[in-house]
Tab-separated table of C-alpha atoms in Angstrom:
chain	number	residue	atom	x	y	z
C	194	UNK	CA	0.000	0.000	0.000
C	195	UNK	CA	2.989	2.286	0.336
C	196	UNK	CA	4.320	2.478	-3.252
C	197	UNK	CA	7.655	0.173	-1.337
C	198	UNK	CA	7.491	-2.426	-3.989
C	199	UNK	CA	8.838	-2.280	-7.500
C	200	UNK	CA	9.686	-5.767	-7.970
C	201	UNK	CA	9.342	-9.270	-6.147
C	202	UNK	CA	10.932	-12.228	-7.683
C	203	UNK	CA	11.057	-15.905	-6.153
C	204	UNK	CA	13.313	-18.625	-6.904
C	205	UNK	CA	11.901	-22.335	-7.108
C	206	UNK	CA	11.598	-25.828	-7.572
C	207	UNK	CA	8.812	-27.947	-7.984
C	208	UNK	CA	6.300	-25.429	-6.581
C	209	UNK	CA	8.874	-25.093	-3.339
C	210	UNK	CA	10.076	-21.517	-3.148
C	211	UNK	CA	13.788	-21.551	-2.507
C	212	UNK	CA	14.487	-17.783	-2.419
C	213	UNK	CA	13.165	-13.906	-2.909
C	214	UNK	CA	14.433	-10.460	-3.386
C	215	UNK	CA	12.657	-7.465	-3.156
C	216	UNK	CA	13.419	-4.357	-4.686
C	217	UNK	CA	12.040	-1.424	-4.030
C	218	UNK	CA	12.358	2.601	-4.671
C	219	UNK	CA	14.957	4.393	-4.038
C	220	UNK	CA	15.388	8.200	-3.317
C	221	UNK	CA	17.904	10.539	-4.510
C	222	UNK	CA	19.351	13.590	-2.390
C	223	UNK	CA	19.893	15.359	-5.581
C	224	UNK	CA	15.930	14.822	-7.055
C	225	UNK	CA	17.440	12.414	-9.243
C	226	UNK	CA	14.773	9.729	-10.029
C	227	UNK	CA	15.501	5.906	-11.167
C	228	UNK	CA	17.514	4.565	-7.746
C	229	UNK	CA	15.926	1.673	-6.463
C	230	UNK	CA	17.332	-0.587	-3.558
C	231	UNK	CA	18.003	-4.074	-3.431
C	232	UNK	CA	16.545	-5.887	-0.114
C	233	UNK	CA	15.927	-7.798	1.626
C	234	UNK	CA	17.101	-11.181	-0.005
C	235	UNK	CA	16.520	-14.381	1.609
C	236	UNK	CA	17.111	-17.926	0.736
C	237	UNK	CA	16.360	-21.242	1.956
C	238	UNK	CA	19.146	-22.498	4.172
C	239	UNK	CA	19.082	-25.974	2.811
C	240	UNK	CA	19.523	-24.698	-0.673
C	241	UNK	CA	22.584	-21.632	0.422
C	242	UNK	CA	25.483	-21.944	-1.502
C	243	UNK	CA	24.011	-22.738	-4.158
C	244	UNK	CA	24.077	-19.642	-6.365
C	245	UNK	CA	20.322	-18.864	-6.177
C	246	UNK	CA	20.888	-15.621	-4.208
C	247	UNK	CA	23.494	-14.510	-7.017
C	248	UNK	CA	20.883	-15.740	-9.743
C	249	UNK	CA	18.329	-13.489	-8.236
C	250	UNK	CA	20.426	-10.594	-7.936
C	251	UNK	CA	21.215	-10.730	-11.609
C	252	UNK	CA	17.487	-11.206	-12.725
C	253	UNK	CA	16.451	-7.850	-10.635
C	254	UNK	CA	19.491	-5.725	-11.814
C	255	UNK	CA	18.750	-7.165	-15.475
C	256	UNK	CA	14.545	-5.976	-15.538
C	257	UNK	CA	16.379	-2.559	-13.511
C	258	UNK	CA	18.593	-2.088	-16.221
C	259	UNK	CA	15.072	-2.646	-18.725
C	260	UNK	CA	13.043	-0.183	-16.965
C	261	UNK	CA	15.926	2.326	-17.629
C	262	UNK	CA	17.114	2.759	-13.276
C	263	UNK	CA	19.758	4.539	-12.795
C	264	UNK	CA	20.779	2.179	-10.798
C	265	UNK	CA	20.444	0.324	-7.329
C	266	UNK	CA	21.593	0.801	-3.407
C	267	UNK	CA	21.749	-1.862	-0.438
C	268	UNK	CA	23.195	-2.237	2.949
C	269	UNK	CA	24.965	-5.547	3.036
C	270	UNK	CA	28.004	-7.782	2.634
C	271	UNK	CA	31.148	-5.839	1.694
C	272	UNK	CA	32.925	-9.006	0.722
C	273	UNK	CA	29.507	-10.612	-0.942
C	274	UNK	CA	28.208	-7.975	-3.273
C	275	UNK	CA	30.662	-6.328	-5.120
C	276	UNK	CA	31.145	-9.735	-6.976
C	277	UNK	CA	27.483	-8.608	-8.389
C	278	UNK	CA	28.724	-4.802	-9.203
C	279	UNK	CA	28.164	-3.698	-6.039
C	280	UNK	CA	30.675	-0.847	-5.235
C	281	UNK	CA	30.995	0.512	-1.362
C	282	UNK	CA	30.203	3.879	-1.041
C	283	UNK	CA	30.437	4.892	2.585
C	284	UNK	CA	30.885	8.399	1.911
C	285	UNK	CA	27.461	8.441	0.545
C	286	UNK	CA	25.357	6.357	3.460
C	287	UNK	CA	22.487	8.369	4.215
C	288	UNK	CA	22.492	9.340	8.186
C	289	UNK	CA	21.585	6.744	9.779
C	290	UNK	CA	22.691	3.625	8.453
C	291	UNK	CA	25.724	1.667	8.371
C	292	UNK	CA	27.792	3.329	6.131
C	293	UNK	CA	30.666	0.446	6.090
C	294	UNK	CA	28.045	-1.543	4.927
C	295	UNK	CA	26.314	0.880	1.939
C	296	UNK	CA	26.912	0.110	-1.456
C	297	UNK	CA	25.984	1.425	-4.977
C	298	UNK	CA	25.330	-0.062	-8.394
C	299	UNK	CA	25.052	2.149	-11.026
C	300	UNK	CA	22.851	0.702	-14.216
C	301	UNK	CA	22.172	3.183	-16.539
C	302	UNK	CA	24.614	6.162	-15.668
C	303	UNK	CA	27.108	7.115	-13.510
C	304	UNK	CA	27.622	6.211	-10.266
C	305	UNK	CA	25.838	8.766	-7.984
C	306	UNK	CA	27.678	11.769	-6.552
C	307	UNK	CA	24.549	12.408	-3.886
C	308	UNK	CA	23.089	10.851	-1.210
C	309	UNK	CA	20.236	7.871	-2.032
C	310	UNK	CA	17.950	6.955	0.950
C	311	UNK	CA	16.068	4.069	1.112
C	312	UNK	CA	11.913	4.422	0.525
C	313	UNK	CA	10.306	6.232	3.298
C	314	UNK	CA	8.300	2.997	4.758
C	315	UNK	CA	12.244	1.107	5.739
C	316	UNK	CA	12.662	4.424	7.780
C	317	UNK	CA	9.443	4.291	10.312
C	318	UNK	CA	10.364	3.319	13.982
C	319	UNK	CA	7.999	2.119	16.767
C	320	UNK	CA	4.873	0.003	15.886
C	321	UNK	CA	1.106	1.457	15.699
């Protein structure tokens, strides 16, 4: 209901689903528009290891890439996703979040020289 979601994409076998990413929109300091961010991605634990994470990353950042993004952000493994063009960009973490851990992926473009925050929804604290 909150505009969060731009794509969902499973991973299966057999009617069993293995894994998901979500990716959702992204927003740029500078009013730039087509960021998106990757996350979260989840897969089965039986079935880790397995390159079904890495297959899902590369689906989303191929239908980004056809819908023209700029490109994508995530918080995450430093050692995990630049082997999926992921490139650590602490200097532009938005306040807040672990900037050791922010990285960038530019698409169509350059890499951004502003900050890009994550939708508005991943920011709300407390519970109603």
């Amino acid at each position: 209901d909150a505009g969060a979601l731009t794509l969902s994409l499973v991973a299966e076998d057999a009617g069993t689903i293995l894994g998901h990413v979500a990716i959702s929109p992204a927003i740029a300091e500078d009013g730039t528009n087509g960021w998106y961010a990757l996350g979260p991605i989840a897969v089965e634990p039986s079935h880790q290891r397995q390159g079904i994470g890495g297959s899902l990353i590369r689906a989303s950042m191929e239908r980004l890439t056809a819908m023209n993004a700029r490109g994508c952000v995530l918080i995450g493994d430093t050692n995990y996703y630049p082997r999926h063009g992921f490139v650590p960009r602490p200097d532009l973490a938005p306040e807040g979040q672990p900037a050791q851990h922010y990285m960038v992926r530019a698409l169509n473009g350059q890499t951004p020289d502003t900050v890009v925050d994550f939708h508005p929804i991943f920011q709300m604290t407390g519970t109603k």
